[in-house]
mmCIF file of C-alpha atoms in Angstrom:
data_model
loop_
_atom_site.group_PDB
_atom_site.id
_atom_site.type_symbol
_atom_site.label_atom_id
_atom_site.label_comp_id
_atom_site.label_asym_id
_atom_site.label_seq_id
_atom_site.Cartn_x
_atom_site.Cartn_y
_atom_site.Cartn_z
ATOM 1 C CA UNK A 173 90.602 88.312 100.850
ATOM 2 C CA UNK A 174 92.800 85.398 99.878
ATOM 3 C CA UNK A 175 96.012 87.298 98.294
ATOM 4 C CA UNK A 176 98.982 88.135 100.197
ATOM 5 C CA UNK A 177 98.986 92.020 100.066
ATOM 6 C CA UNK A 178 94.931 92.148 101.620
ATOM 7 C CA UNK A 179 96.114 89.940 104.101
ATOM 8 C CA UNK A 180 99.430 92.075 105.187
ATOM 9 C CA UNK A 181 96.626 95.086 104.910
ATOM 10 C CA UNK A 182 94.475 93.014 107.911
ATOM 11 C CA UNK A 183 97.552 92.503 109.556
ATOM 12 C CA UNK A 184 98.924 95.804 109.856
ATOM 13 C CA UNK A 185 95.565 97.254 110.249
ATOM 14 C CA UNK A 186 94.954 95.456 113.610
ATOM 15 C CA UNK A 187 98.219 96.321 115.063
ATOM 16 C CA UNK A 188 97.477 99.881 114.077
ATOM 17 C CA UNK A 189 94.398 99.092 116.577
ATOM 18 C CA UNK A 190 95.621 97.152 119.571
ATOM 19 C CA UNK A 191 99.668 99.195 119.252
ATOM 20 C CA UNK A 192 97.484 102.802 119.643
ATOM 21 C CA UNK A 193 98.225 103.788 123.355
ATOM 22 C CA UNK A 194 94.532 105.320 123.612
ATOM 23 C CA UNK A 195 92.867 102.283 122.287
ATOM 24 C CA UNK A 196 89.854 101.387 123.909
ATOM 25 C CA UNK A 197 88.148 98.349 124.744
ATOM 26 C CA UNK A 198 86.431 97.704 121.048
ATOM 27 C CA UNK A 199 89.896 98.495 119.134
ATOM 28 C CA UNK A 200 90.936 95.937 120.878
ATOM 29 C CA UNK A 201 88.196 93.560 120.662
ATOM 30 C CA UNK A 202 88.333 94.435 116.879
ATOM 31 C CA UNK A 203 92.199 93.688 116.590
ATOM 32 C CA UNK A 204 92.145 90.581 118.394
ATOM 33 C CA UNK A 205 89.340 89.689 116.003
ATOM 34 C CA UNK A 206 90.887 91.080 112.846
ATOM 35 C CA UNK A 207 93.976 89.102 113.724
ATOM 36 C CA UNK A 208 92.383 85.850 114.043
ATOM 37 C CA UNK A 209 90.420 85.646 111.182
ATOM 38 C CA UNK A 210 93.743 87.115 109.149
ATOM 39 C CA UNK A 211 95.408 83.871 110.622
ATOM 40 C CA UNK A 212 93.277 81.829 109.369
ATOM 41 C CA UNK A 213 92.992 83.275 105.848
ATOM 42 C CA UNK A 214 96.860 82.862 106.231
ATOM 43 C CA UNK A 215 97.021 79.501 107.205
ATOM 44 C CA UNK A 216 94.880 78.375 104.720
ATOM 45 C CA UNK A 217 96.493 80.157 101.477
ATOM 46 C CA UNK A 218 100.110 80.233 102.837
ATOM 47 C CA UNK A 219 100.694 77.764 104.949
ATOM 48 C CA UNK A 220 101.091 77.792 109.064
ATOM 49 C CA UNK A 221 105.074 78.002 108.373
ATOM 50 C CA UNK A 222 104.952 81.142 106.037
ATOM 51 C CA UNK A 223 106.859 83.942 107.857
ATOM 52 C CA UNK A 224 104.267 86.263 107.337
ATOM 53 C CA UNK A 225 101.554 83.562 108.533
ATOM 54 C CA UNK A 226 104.091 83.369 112.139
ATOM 55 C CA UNK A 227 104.279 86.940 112.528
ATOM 56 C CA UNK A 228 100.034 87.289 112.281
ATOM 57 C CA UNK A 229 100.327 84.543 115.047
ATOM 58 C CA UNK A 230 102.607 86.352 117.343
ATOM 59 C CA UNK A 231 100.568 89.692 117.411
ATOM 60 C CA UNK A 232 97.690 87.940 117.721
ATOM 61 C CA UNK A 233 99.138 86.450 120.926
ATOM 62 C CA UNK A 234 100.272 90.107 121.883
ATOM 63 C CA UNK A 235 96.935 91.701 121.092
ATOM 64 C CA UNK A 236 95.178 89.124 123.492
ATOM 65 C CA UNK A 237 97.564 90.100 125.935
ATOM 66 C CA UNK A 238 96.989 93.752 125.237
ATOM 67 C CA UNK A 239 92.957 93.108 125.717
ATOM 68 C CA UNK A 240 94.024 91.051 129.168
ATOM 69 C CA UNK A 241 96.231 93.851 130.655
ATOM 70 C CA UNK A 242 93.241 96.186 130.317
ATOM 71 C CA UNK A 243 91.109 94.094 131.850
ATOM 72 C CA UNK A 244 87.658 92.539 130.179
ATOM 73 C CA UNK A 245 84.726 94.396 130.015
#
């Protein structure tokens, strides 16, 4: 959980979920929440500047906005 490759794995494992046109509601839920724990496992072993700890950030931000543009359950 706390080296750099699991946590790219997380990472590109949610956006897998929340990029997939025919995602539903729970891939998204599950990205969004994927992404935010990964951001915090990244903030705490590589910093909050890391590169790879900014671009977790960012598609967490665009996964929220992918689970908003669908609409809420």
């Amino acid at each position: 959980n706390n080296n750099e490759t699991t946590i790219r794995m997380r990472w590109n494992y949610a956006e897998a979920l929340y990029k997939d046109p025919a995602a539903t509601h729970d891939d998204l839920r599950e990205a969004v929440t994927t992404l935010e724990d990964t951001e915090r496992i990244a903030k705490r072993v590589l910093g909050g500047a890391h590169p790879l700890t900014m671009d977790i950030e960012n598609a967490s931000q665009d996964a929220r906005a992918a689970l908003y543009a669908r609409g809420l359950p």
